[in-house]
PDB file of C-alpha atoms in Angstrom:
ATOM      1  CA  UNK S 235      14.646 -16.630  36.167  1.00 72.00           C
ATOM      2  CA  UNK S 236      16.230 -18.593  33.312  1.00 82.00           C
ATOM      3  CA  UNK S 237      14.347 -21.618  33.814  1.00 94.00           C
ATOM      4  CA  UNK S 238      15.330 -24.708  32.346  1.00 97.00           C
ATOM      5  CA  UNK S 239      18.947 -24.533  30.925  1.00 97.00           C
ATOM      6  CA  UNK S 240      21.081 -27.381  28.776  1.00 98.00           C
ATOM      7  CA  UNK S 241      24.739 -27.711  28.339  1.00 97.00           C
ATOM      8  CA  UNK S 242      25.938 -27.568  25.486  1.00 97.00           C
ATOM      9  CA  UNK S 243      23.917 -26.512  22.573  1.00 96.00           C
ATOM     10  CA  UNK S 244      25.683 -28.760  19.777  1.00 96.00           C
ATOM     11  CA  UNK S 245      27.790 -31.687  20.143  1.00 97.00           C
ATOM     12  CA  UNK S 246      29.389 -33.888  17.471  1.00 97.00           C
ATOM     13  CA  UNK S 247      30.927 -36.887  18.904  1.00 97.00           C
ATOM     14  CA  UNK S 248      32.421 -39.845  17.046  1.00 97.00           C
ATOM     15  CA  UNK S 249      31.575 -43.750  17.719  1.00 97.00           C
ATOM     16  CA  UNK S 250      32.766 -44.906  21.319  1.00 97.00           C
ATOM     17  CA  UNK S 251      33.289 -41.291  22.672  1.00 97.00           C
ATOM     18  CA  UNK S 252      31.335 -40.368  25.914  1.00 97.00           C
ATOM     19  CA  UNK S 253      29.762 -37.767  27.562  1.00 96.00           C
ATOM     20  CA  UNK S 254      28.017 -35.810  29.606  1.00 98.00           C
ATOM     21  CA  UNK S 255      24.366 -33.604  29.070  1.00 98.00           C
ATOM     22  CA  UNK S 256      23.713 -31.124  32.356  1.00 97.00           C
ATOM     23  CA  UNK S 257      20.387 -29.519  32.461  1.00 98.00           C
ATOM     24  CA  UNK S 258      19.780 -27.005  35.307  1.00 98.00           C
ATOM     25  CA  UNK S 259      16.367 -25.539  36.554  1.00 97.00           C
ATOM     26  CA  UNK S 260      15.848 -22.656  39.356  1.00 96.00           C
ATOM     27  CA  UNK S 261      12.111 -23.451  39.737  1.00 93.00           C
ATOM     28  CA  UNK S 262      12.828 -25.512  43.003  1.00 93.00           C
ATOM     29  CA  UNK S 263      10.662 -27.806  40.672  1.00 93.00           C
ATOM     30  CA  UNK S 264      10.835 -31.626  42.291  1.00 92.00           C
ATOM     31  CA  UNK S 265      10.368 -33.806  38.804  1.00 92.00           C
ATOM     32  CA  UNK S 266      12.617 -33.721  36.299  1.00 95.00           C
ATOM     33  CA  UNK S 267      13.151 -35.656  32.720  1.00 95.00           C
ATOM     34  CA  UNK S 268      15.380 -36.443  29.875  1.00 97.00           C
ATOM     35  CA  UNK S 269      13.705 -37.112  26.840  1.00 97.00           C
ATOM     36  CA  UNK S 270      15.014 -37.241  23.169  1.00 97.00           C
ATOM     37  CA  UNK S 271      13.282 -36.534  19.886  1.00 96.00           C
ATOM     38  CA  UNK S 272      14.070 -38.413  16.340  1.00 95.00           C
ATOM     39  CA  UNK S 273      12.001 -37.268  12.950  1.00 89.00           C
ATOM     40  CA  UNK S 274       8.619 -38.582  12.896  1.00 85.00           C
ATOM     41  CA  UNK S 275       8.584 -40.101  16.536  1.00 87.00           C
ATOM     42  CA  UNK S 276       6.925 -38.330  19.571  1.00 88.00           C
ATOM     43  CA  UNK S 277       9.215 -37.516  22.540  1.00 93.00           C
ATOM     44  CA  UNK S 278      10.119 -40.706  24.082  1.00 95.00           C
ATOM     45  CA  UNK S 279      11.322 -40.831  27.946  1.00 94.00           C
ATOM     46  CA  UNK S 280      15.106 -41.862  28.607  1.00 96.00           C
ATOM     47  CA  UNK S 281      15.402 -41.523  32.577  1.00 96.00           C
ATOM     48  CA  UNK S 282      13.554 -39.540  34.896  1.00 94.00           C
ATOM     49  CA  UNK S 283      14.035 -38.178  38.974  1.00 95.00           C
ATOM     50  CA  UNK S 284      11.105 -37.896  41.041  1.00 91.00           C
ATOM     51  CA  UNK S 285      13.509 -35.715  44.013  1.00 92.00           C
ATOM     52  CA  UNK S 286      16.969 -35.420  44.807  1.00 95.00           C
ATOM     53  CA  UNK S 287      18.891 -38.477  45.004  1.00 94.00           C
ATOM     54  CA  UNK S 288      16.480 -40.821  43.011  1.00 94.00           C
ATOM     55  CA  UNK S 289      16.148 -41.330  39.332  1.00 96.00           C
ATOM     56  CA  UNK S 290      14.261 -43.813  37.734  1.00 94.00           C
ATOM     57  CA  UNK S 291      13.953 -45.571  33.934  1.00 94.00           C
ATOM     58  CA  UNK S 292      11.627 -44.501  31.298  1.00 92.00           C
ATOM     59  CA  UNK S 293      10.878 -45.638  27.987  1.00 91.00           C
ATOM     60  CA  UNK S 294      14.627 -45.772  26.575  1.00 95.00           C
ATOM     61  CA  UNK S 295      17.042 -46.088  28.940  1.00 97.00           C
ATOM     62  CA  UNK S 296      19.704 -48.259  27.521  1.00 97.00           C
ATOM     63  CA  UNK S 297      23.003 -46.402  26.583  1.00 97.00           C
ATOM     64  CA  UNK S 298      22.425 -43.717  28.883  1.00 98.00           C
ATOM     65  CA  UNK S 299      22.950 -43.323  32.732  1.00 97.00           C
ATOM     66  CA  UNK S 300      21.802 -40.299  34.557  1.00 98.00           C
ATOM     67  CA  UNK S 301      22.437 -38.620  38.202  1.00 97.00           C
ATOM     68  CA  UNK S 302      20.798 -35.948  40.402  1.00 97.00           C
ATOM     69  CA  UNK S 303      22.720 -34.951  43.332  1.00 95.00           C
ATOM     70  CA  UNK S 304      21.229 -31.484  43.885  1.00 96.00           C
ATOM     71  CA  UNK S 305      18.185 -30.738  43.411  1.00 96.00           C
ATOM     72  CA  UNK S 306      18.691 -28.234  40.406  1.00 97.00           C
ATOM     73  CA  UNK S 307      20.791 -30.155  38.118  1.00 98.00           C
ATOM     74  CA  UNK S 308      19.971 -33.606  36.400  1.00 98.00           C
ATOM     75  CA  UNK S 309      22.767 -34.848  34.295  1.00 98.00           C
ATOM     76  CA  UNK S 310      22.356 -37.594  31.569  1.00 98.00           C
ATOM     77  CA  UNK S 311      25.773 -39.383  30.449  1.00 98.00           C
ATOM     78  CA  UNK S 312      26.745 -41.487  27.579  1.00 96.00           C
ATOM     79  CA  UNK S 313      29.216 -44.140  28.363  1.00 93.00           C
ATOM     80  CA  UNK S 314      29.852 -44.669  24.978  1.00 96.00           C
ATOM     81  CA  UNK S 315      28.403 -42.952  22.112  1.00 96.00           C
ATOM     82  CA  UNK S 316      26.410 -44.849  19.225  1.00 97.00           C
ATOM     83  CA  UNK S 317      25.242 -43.455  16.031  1.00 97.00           C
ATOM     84  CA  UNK S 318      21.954 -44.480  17.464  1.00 97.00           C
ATOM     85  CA  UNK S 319      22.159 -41.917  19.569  1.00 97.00           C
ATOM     86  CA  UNK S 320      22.449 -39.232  17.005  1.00 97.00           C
ATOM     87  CA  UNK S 321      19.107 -36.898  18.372  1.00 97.00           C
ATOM     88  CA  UNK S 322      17.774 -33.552  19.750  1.00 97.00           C
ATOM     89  CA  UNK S 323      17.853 -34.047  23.944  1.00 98.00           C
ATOM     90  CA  UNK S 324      15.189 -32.533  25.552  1.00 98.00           C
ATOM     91  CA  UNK S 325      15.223 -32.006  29.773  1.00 98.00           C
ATOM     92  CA  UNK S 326      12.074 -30.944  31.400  1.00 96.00           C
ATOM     93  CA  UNK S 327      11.154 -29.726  35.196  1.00 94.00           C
ATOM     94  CA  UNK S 328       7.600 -29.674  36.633  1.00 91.00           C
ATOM     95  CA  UNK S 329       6.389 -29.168  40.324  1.00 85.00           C
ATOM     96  CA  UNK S 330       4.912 -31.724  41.897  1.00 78.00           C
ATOM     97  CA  UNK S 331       1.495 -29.790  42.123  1.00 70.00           C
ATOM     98  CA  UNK S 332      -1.160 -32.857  40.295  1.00 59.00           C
ATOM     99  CA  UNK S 333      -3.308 -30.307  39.131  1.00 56.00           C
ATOM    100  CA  UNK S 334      -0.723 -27.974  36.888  1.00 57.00           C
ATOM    101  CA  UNK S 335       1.305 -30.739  35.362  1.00 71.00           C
ATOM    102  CA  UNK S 336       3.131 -28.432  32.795  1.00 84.00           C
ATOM    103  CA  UNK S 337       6.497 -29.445  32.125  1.00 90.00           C
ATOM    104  CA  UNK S 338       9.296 -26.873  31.509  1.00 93.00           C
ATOM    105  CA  UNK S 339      11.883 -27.411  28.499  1.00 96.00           C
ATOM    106  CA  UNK S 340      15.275 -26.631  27.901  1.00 97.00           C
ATOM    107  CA  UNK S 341      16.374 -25.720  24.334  1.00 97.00           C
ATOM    108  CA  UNK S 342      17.851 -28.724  23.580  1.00 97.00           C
ATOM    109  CA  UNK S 343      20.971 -29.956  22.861  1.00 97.00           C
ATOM    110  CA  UNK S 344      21.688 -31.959  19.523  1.00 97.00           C
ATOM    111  CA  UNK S 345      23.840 -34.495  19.656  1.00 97.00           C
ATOM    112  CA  UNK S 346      25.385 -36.197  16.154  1.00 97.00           C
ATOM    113  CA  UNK S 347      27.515 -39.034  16.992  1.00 97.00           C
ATOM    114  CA  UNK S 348      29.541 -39.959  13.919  1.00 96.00           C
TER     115      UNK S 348
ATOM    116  CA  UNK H  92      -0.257 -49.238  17.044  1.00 64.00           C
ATOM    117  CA  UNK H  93       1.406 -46.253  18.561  1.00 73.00           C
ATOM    118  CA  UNK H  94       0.075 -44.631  21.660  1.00 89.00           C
ATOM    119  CA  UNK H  95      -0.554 -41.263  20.706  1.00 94.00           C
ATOM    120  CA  UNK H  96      -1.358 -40.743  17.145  1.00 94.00           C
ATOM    121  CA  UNK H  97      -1.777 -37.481  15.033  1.00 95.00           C
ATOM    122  CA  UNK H  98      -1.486 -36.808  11.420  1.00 94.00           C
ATOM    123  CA  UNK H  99       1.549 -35.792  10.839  1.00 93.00           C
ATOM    124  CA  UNK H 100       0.649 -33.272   8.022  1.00 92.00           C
ATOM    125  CA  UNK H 101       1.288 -30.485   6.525  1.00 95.00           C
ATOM    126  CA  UNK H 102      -1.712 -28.771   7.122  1.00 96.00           C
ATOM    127  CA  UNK H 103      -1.562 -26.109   4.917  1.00 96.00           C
ATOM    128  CA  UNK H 104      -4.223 -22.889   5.923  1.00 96.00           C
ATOM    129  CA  UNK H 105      -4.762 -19.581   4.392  1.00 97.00           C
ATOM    130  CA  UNK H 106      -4.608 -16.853   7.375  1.00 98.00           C
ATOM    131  CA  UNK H 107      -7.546 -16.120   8.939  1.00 98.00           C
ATOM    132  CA  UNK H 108      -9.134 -19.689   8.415  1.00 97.00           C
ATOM    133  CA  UNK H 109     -10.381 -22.350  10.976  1.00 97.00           C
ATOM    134  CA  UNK H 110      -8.417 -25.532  10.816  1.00 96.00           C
ATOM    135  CA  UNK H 111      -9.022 -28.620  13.393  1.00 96.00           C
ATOM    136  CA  UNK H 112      -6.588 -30.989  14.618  1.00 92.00           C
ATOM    137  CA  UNK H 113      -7.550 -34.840  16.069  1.00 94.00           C
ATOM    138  CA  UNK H 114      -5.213 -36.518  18.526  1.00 96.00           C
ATOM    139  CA  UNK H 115      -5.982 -40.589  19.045  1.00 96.00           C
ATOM    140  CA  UNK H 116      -4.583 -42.483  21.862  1.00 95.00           C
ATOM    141  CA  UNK H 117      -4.664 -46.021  23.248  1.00 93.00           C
ATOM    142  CA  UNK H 118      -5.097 -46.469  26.751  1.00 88.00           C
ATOM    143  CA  UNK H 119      -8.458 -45.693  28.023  1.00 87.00           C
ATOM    144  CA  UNK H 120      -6.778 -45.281  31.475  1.00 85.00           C
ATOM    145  CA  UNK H 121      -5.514 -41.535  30.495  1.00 85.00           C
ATOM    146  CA  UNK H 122      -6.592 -39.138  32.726  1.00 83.00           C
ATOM    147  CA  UNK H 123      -4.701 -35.835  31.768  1.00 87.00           C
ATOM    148  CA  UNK H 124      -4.262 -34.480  28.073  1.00 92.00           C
ATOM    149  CA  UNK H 125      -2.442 -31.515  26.228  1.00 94.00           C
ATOM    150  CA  UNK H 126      -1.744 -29.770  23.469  1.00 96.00           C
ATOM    151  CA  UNK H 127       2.051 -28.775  23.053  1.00 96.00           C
ATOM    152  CA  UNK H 128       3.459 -26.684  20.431  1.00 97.00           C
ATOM    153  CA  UNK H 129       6.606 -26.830  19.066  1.00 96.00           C
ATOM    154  CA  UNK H 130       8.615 -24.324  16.794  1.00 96.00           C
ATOM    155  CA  UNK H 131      11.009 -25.003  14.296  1.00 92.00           C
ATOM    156  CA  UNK H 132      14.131 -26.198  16.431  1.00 90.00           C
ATOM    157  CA  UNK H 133      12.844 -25.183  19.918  1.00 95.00           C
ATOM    158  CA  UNK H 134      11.082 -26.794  22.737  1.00 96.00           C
ATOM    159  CA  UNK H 135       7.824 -27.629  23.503  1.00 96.00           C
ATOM    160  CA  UNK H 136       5.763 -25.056  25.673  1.00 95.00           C
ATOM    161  CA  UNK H 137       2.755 -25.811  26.763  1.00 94.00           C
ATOM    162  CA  UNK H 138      -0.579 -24.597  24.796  1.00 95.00           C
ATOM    163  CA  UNK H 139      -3.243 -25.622  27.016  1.00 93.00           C
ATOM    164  CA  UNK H 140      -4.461 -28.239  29.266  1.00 91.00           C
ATOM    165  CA  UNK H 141      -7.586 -30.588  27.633  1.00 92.00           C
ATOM    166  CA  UNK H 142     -10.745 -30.568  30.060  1.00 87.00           C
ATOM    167  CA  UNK H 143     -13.615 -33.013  29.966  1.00 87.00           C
ATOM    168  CA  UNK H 144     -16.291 -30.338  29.227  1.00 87.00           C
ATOM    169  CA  UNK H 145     -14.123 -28.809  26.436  1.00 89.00           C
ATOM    170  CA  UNK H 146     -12.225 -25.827  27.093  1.00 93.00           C
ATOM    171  CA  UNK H 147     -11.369 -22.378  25.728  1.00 94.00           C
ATOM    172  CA  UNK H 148      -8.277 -20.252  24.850  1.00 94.00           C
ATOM    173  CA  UNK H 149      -8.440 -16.825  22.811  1.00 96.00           C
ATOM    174  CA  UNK H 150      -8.874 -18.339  19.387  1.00 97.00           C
ATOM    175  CA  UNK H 151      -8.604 -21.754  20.502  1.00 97.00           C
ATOM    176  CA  UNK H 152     -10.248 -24.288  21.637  1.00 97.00           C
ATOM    177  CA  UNK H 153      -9.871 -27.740  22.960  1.00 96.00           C
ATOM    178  CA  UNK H 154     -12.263 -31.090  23.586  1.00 96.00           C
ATOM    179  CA  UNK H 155     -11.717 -33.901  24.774  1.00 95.00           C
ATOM    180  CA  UNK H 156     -14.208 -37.474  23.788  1.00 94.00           C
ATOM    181  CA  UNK H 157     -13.298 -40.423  26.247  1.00 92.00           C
ATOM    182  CA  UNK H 158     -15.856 -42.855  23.953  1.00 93.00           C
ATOM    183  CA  UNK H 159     -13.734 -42.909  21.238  1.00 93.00           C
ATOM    184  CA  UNK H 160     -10.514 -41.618  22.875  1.00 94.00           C
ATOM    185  CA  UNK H 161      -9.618 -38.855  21.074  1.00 93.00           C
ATOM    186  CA  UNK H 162      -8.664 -35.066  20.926  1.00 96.00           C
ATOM    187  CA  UNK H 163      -9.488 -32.503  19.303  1.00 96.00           C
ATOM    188  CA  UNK H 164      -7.910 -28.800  18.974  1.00 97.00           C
ATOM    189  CA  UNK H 165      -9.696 -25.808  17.225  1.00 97.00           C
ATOM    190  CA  UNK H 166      -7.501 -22.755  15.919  1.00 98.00           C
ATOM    191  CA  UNK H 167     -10.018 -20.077  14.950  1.00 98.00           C
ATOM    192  CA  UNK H 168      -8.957 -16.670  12.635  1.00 98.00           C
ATOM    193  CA  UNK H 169      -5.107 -18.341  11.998  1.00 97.00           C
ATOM    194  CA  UNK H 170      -2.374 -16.155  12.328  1.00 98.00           C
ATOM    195  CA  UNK H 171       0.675 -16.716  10.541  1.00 98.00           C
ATOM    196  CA  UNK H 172       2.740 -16.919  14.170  1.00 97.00           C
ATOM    197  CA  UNK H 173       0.111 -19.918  14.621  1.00 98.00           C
ATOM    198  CA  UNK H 174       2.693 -21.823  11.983  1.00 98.00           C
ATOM    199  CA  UNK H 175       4.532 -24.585  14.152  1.00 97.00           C
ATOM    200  CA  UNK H 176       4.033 -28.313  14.922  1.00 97.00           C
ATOM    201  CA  UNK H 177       1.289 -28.683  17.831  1.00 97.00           C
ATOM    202  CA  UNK H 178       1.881 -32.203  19.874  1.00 97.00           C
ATOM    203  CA  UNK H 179      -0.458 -34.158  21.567  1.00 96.00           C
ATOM    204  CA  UNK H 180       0.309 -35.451  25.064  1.00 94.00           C
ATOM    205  CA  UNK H 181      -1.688 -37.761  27.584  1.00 92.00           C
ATOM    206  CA  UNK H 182      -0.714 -38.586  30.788  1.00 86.00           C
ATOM    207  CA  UNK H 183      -1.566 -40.915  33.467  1.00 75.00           C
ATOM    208  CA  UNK H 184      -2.062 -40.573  37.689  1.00 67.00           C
ATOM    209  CA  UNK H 185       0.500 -42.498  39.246  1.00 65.00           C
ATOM    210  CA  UNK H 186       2.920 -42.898  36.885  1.00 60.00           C
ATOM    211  CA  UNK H 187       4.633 -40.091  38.443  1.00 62.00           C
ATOM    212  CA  UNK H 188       3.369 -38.286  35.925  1.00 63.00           C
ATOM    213  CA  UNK H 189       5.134 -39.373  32.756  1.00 77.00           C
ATOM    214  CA  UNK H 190       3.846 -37.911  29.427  1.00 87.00           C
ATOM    215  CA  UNK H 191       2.779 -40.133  26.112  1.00 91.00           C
ATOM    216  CA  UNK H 192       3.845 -37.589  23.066  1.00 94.00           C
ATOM    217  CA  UNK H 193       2.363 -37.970  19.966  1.00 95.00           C
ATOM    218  CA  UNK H 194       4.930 -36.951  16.864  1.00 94.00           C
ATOM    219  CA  UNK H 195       2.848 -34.233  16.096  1.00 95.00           C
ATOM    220  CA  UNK H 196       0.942 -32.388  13.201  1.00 96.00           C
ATOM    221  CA  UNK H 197       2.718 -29.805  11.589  1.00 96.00           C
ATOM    222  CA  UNK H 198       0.585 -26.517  10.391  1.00 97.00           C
ATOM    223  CA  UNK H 199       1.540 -23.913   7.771  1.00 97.00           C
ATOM    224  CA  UNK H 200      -0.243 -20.542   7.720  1.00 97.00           C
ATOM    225  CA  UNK H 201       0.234 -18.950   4.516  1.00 97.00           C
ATOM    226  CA  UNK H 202      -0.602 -14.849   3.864  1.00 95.00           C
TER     227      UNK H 202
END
């Protein structure tokens, strides 16, 4: 089992440039999320998917669009990069179970847009 | 006023000392609470779930006081692999489940 898995690692992008995050989970886990962390600031939500086919917005959506066509894989894009956007992107999984509501990370990827 | 609030340190701790984190939050309408740690450049794993009655892990030890909406986590006998930054998370029912993460207290064990 690998769990939760990001694409790619490190990324340096320059102003305008886009692109795309894929995160990947063989838990058969339902939820899935895209957060990012900045110094001194708790995780804060960008999009979310509640099942296949749906996502949904969380706390900072703007700049970023995100799709889930299988089940597995939840991808978060950047249309076009900001320096704003320069973070460490965090995806999570969790079942759906309401008593266990542990959510599984990836590594990360960290993103420095130029 | 931020949601979830923790000091954000550094709690500096000889090994094999007792040191106690508080976790604040906002909305009294929280129902589910964690602690989260967090290495260096890694991801958050899961510590342990926050119970009502208080609850109890190895050397640590959790509570929970809805009055005055906070958290509390206990390390007993520190180890110097305790050493990371330990997050505090709340969550509400029907939110599908989305977290509130605090920016979390950062803990040094020194030998």
């Amino acid at each position: 089992n690998a769990g939760v898995t990001q694409t790619p690692k490190f990324r340096v992008l320059k102003t305008g440039q886009s692109m795309t995050l894929l995160c990947a989970q063989d838990m058969n886990h339902e939820y899935m999320y895209w957060y990012r962390q900045d110094p001194g600031m708790g995780l804060r939500l960008i999009h979310y998917s509640v099942g296949e086919g749906t996502t949904a917005k969380g706390e900072v959506p703007d700049g970023y669009n995100v799709s889930r066509l299988k089940k597995q894989n939840f991808l978060l894009g950047l249309e076009s990069a900001a320096p704003s956007q320069t973070s460490v992107y965090f995806c999570a999984s969790r079942d759906r179970d309401r008593v266990r509501n542990e959510q599984f990370f990836g590594p990360g990827t960290r993103l420095t847009v130029l | 006023r931020k949601e979830v609030e923790q000091d954000p340190g550094p709690f500096n701790v000889p090994e094999g000392a007792t040191v106690a984190f508080n976790c604040t939050y906002s909305n009294s309408a929280s129902q589910s609470f964690f602690w989260y740690r967090q290495d260096c450049r890694k991801e958050p794993k899961l510590l342990m779930s926050v119970y009502s009655s208080g609850n109890e892990d190895g050397r640590f030890t959790a509570q929970l006081n809805r009055a005055s909406q906070y958290i509390s986590l206990l390390i007993r006998d520190s180890k110097l692999s305790d050493s990371a930054t330990y997050l505090c998370v709340v969550g509400m029912e029907g939110s599908n489940y989305q977290l509130i993460w605090g920016a979390g207290t950062k803990l040094i064990i020194k030998p």
